[in-house]
Amino acid sequence: MIHEWRSYRLKPGAAIPYLELLAGYGLPFVSRHLPLMGYWLAETGPLNVIHHLWSYADWAEREASRAALAKEDEWVKEFIPKAFALVEEQQNRMLRLSSGSGLFEKALGQRRAPLPAREAGSPLFAGDFAVIVNGEAYGETVAAFRPLSGAPCLPLALLSRSPDPLSFECAVGSCPTVLRPLAFSRL
């Protein structure tokens, strides 16, 4: 399998409007075609950054999935113009799984299940925080990846959700980022 970690830097003040648009309108379209694993808003490090993880069987599945999404008129004509007006920069990394937990395996099994739009008034975010580490992380991880392509060319580890996202250890020189998971995020 290949795993695509995408990061979007949004205009200042645009993170919540972007995420509300995605959760309330775009989610059914994207999750019908792309294998969504997780979606987060960065709480530390560069701000106004969202991260999302997609897991594909191989490059051919990625190409076919993205081509199918591009045929969704409402995605192309409605969501993209509104959402991408809020985006300043996009980056992606292709990764290979080094180790995964039971939670990660469960999410892999659900990656193709479409998700409904967020109901008005329901929470946008999950309760606990997650952490990603660019570099080596110590202890139990949800998933650890090695880079195939894209920068930074460092291992990436996703740590378990916790009410205290600073209660972990990582190697000197590793770069942790606290993430706020969206309510629909599988990880």
CSV table of C-alpha atoms in Angstrom, one decimal:
chain,number,residue,atom,x,y,z
A,1,MET,CA,0.0,0.0,0.0
A,2,ILE,CA,0.9,3.6,-0.4
A,3,HIS,CA,-0.2,6.4,2.0
A,4,GLU,CA,-0.5,10.0,1.0
A,5,TRP,CA,0.0,12.7,3.7
A,6,ARG,CA,-1.3,16.0,2.4
A,7,SER,CA,-0.8,19.4,4.1
A,8,TYR,CA,-2.6,22.6,3.2
A,9,ARG,CA,-1.6,26.0,4.5
A,10,LEU,CA,-4.7,28.1,4.6
A,11,LYS,CA,-5.1,31.9,4.6
A,12,PRO,CA,-5.0,33.3,8.2
A,13,GLY,CA,-8.5,32.9,9.6
A,14,ALA,CA,-9.6,30.5,6.9
A,15,ALA,CA,-9.1,27.1,8.7
A,16,ILE,CA,-12.5,26.9,10.3
A,17,PRO,CA,-14.5,28.1,7.2
A,18,TYR,CA,-12.5,25.6,5.1
A,19,LEU,CA,-13.2,22.7,7.5
A,20,GLU,CA,-16.8,23.6,7.9
A,21,LEU,CA,-17.3,23.7,4.1
A,22,LEU,CA,-15.5,20.3,3.8
A,23,ALA,CA,-17.4,18.6,6.7
A,24,GLY,CA,-20.8,20.1,5.8
A,25,TYR,CA,-20.6,19.9,2.0
A,26,GLY,CA,-17.5,18.3,0.5
A,27,LEU,CA,-17.1,15.2,2.7
A,28,PRO,CA,-19.7,13.0,0.9
A,29,PHE,CA,-18.1,13.6,-2.5
A,30,VAL,CA,-14.5,13.1,-1.4
A,31,SER,CA,-15.1,10.1,0.8
A,32,ARG,CA,-17.1,8.4,-2.0
A,33,HIS,CA,-14.0,8.3,-4.1
A,34,LEU,CA,-10.9,8.7,-2.0
A,35,PRO,CA,-9.9,6.4,0.9
A,36,LEU,CA,-9.9,8.7,3.8
A,37,MET,CA,-8.0,7.7,6.9
A,38,GLY,CA,-7.6,11.0,8.9
A,39,TYR,CA,-8.1,14.7,8.9
A,40,TRP,CA,-6.6,17.2,11.4
A,41,LEU,CA,-5.9,20.8,12.1
A,42,ALA,CA,-2.5,21.7,13.4
A,43,GLU,CA,-2.4,23.3,16.9
A,44,THR,CA,1.3,23.8,17.1
A,45,GLY,CA,4.0,24.6,14.6
A,46,PRO,CA,2.9,26.5,11.5
A,47,LEU,CA,-0.8,27.5,12.1
A,48,ASN,CA,-3.7,27.5,9.7
A,49,VAL,CA,-2.4,24.1,8.4
A,50,ILE,CA,-4.6,21.1,7.9
A,51,HIS,CA,-3.3,17.6,7.4
A,52,HIS,CA,-5.1,14.6,5.9
A,53,LEU,CA,-4.1,11.0,5.2
A,54,TRP,CA,-5.3,8.8,2.3
A,55,SER,CA,-4.4,5.1,1.9
A,56,TYR,CA,-4.4,3.5,-1.5
A,57,ALA,CA,-3.7,-0.1,-2.5
A,58,ASP,CA,-1.2,1.2,-5.1
A,59,TRP,CA,-0.6,4.1,-7.5
A,60,ALA,CA,-3.2,2.8,-9.9
A,61,GLU,CA,-5.9,3.0,-7.3
A,62,ARG,CA,-4.8,6.6,-6.4
A,63,GLU,CA,-5.0,7.6,-10.1
A,64,ALA,CA,-8.4,6.0,-10.6
A,65,SER,CA,-9.8,7.4,-7.4
A,66,ARG,CA,-8.7,11.0,-8.1
A,67,ALA,CA,-10.0,10.7,-11.7
A,68,ALA,CA,-13.4,9.6,-10.4
A,69,LEU,CA,-13.6,12.5,-8.0
A,70,ALA,CA,-12.7,14.9,-10.8
A,71,LYS,CA,-15.9,13.8,-12.6
A,72,GLU,CA,-18.2,14.9,-9.7
A,73,ASP,CA,-19.7,18.2,-11.0
A,74,GLU,CA,-20.6,19.5,-7.6
A,75,TRP,CA,-17.1,18.8,-6.3
A,76,VAL,CA,-15.5,20.6,-9.3
A,77,LYS,CA,-17.9,23.4,-9.8
A,78,GLU,CA,-19.1,24.1,-6.2
A,79,PHE,CA,-16.6,22.8,-3.6
A,80,ILE,CA,-13.3,23.4,-5.3
A,81,PRO,CA,-13.8,27.1,-6.2
A,82,LYS,CA,-15.0,27.9,-2.6
A,83,ALA,CA,-12.5,25.8,-0.7
A,84,PHE,CA,-9.4,26.4,-2.7
A,85,ALA,CA,-9.8,30.2,-2.6
A,86,LEU,CA,-8.9,29.7,1.1
A,87,VAL,CA,-5.7,27.6,0.4
A,88,GLU,CA,-2.3,29.3,0.1
A,89,GLU,CA,-0.1,26.3,-0.4
A,90,GLN,CA,-0.4,22.5,-0.8
A,91,GLN,CA,2.2,19.8,-0.1
A,92,ASN,CA,2.0,16.0,-0.2
A,93,ARG,CA,4.2,13.1,0.8
A,94,MET,CA,4.0,9.6,-0.4
A,95,LEU,CA,4.7,7.1,2.4
A,96,ARG,CA,5.0,3.4,3.1
A,97,LEU,CA,3.8,1.9,6.4
A,98,SER,CA,6.6,0.7,8.7
A,99,SER,CA,4.3,-0.4,11.5
A,100,GLY,CA,0.6,0.0,12.3
A,101,SER,CA,-1.6,-0.6,15.3
A,102,GLY,CA,-5.0,-2.3,15.6
A,103,LEU,CA,-6.6,1.1,15.3
A,104,PHE,CA,-4.8,1.8,12.0
A,105,GLU,CA,-5.8,-1.6,10.7
A,106,LYS,CA,-9.5,-0.9,11.6
A,107,ALA,CA,-9.3,2.4,9.8
A,108,LEU,CA,-7.8,0.7,6.8
A,109,GLY,CA,-10.8,-1.6,6.7
A,110,GLN,CA,-13.1,1.5,6.7
A,111,ARG,CA,-11.1,3.6,4.3
A,112,ARG,CA,-13.6,3.1,1.4
A,113,ALA,CA,-16.8,3.7,3.4
A,114,PRO,CA,-18.4,7.0,2.4
A,115,LEU,CA,-19.0,9.5,5.1
A,116,PRO,CA,-22.1,11.8,5.4
A,117,ALA,CA,-22.0,15.6,5.6
A,118,ARG,CA,-21.8,17.0,9.1
A,119,GLU,CA,-25.2,17.8,10.6
A,120,ALA,CA,-25.8,21.4,11.5
A,121,GLY,CA,-24.8,22.0,15.2
A,122,SER,CA,-22.8,18.8,15.5
A,123,PRO,CA,-19.2,19.1,16.7
A,124,LEU,CA,-16.6,19.9,14.0
A,125,PHE,CA,-13.7,18.4,16.1
A,126,ALA,CA,-13.1,15.2,18.1
A,127,GLY,CA,-12.4,15.6,21.9
A,128,ASP,CA,-8.8,14.5,22.2
A,129,PHE,CA,-5.7,15.6,20.4
A,130,ALA,CA,-3.3,13.6,18.2
A,131,VAL,CA,0.4,14.2,17.5
A,132,ILE,CA,2.5,13.6,14.4
A,133,VAL,CA,6.3,13.4,14.7
A,134,ASN,CA,8.6,14.1,11.7
A,135,GLY,CA,11.5,11.9,12.8
A,136,GLU,CA,11.7,9.2,15.4
A,137,ALA,CA,9.1,8.8,18.1
A,138,TYR,CA,9.3,6.7,21.2
A,139,GLY,CA,6.6,4.5,22.5
A,140,GLU,CA,3.4,3.2,21.0
A,141,THR,CA,2.3,4.7,17.7
A,142,VAL,CA,-1.0,4.5,15.7
A,143,ALA,CA,1.2,4.2,12.6
A,144,ALA,CA,4.8,4.8,11.6
A,145,PHE,CA,5.8,5.5,8.0
A,146,ARG,CA,8.9,5.8,5.9
A,147,PRO,CA,9.0,8.4,3.1
A,148,LEU,CA,8.9,7.4,-0.5
A,149,SER,CA,8.6,10.9,-2.1
A,150,GLY,CA,8.0,14.5,-1.0
A,151,ALA,CA,9.5,16.6,1.8
A,152,PRO,CA,10.4,16.5,4.5
A,153,CYS,CA,12.2,13.2,3.8
A,154,LEU,CA,11.9,12.0,7.4
A,155,PRO,CA,10.1,9.1,9.0
A,156,LEU,CA,6.6,10.1,10.1
A,157,ALA,CA,4.8,8.8,13.2
A,158,LEU,CA,1.2,9.3,14.2
A,159,LEU,CA,0.7,9.0,18.0
A,160,SER,CA,-2.5,8.0,19.8
A,161,ARG,CA,-5.1,10.6,20.7
A,162,SER,CA,-4.8,12.0,24.2
A,163,PRO,CA,-6.3,14.8,26.2
A,164,ASP,CA,-2.7,15.9,27.0
A,165,PRO,CA,-0.9,16.0,23.6
A,166,LEU,CA,2.4,16.9,25.2
A,167,SER,CA,2.8,13.7,27.3
A,168,PHE,CA,5.1,11.8,24.9
A,169,GLU,CA,8.8,11.4,24.2
A,170,CYS,CA,10.5,11.8,20.9
A,171,ALA,CA,14.1,11.7,19.7
A,172,VAL,CA,16.3,14.8,19.8
A,173,GLY,CA,15.9,16.6,16.4
A,174,SER,CA,12.4,15.1,15.8
A,175,CYS,CA,9.7,17.6,15.2
A,176,PRO,CA,6.3,16.9,16.9
A,177,THR,CA,3.1,18.8,15.9
A,178,VAL,CA,-0.1,18.7,18.0
A,179,LEU,CA,-3.2,18.0,15.8
A,180,ARG,CA,-6.9,18.5,16.5
A,181,PRO,CA,-8.8,15.6,14.7
A,182,LEU,CA,-12.0,16.4,13.0
A,183,ALA,CA,-15.0,14.6,14.3
A,184,PHE,CA,-15.2,12.4,11.1
A,185,SER,CA,-11.5,11.4,11.2
A,186,ARG,CA,-11.0,7.7,11.5
A,187,LEU,CA,-7.6,8.2,13.2
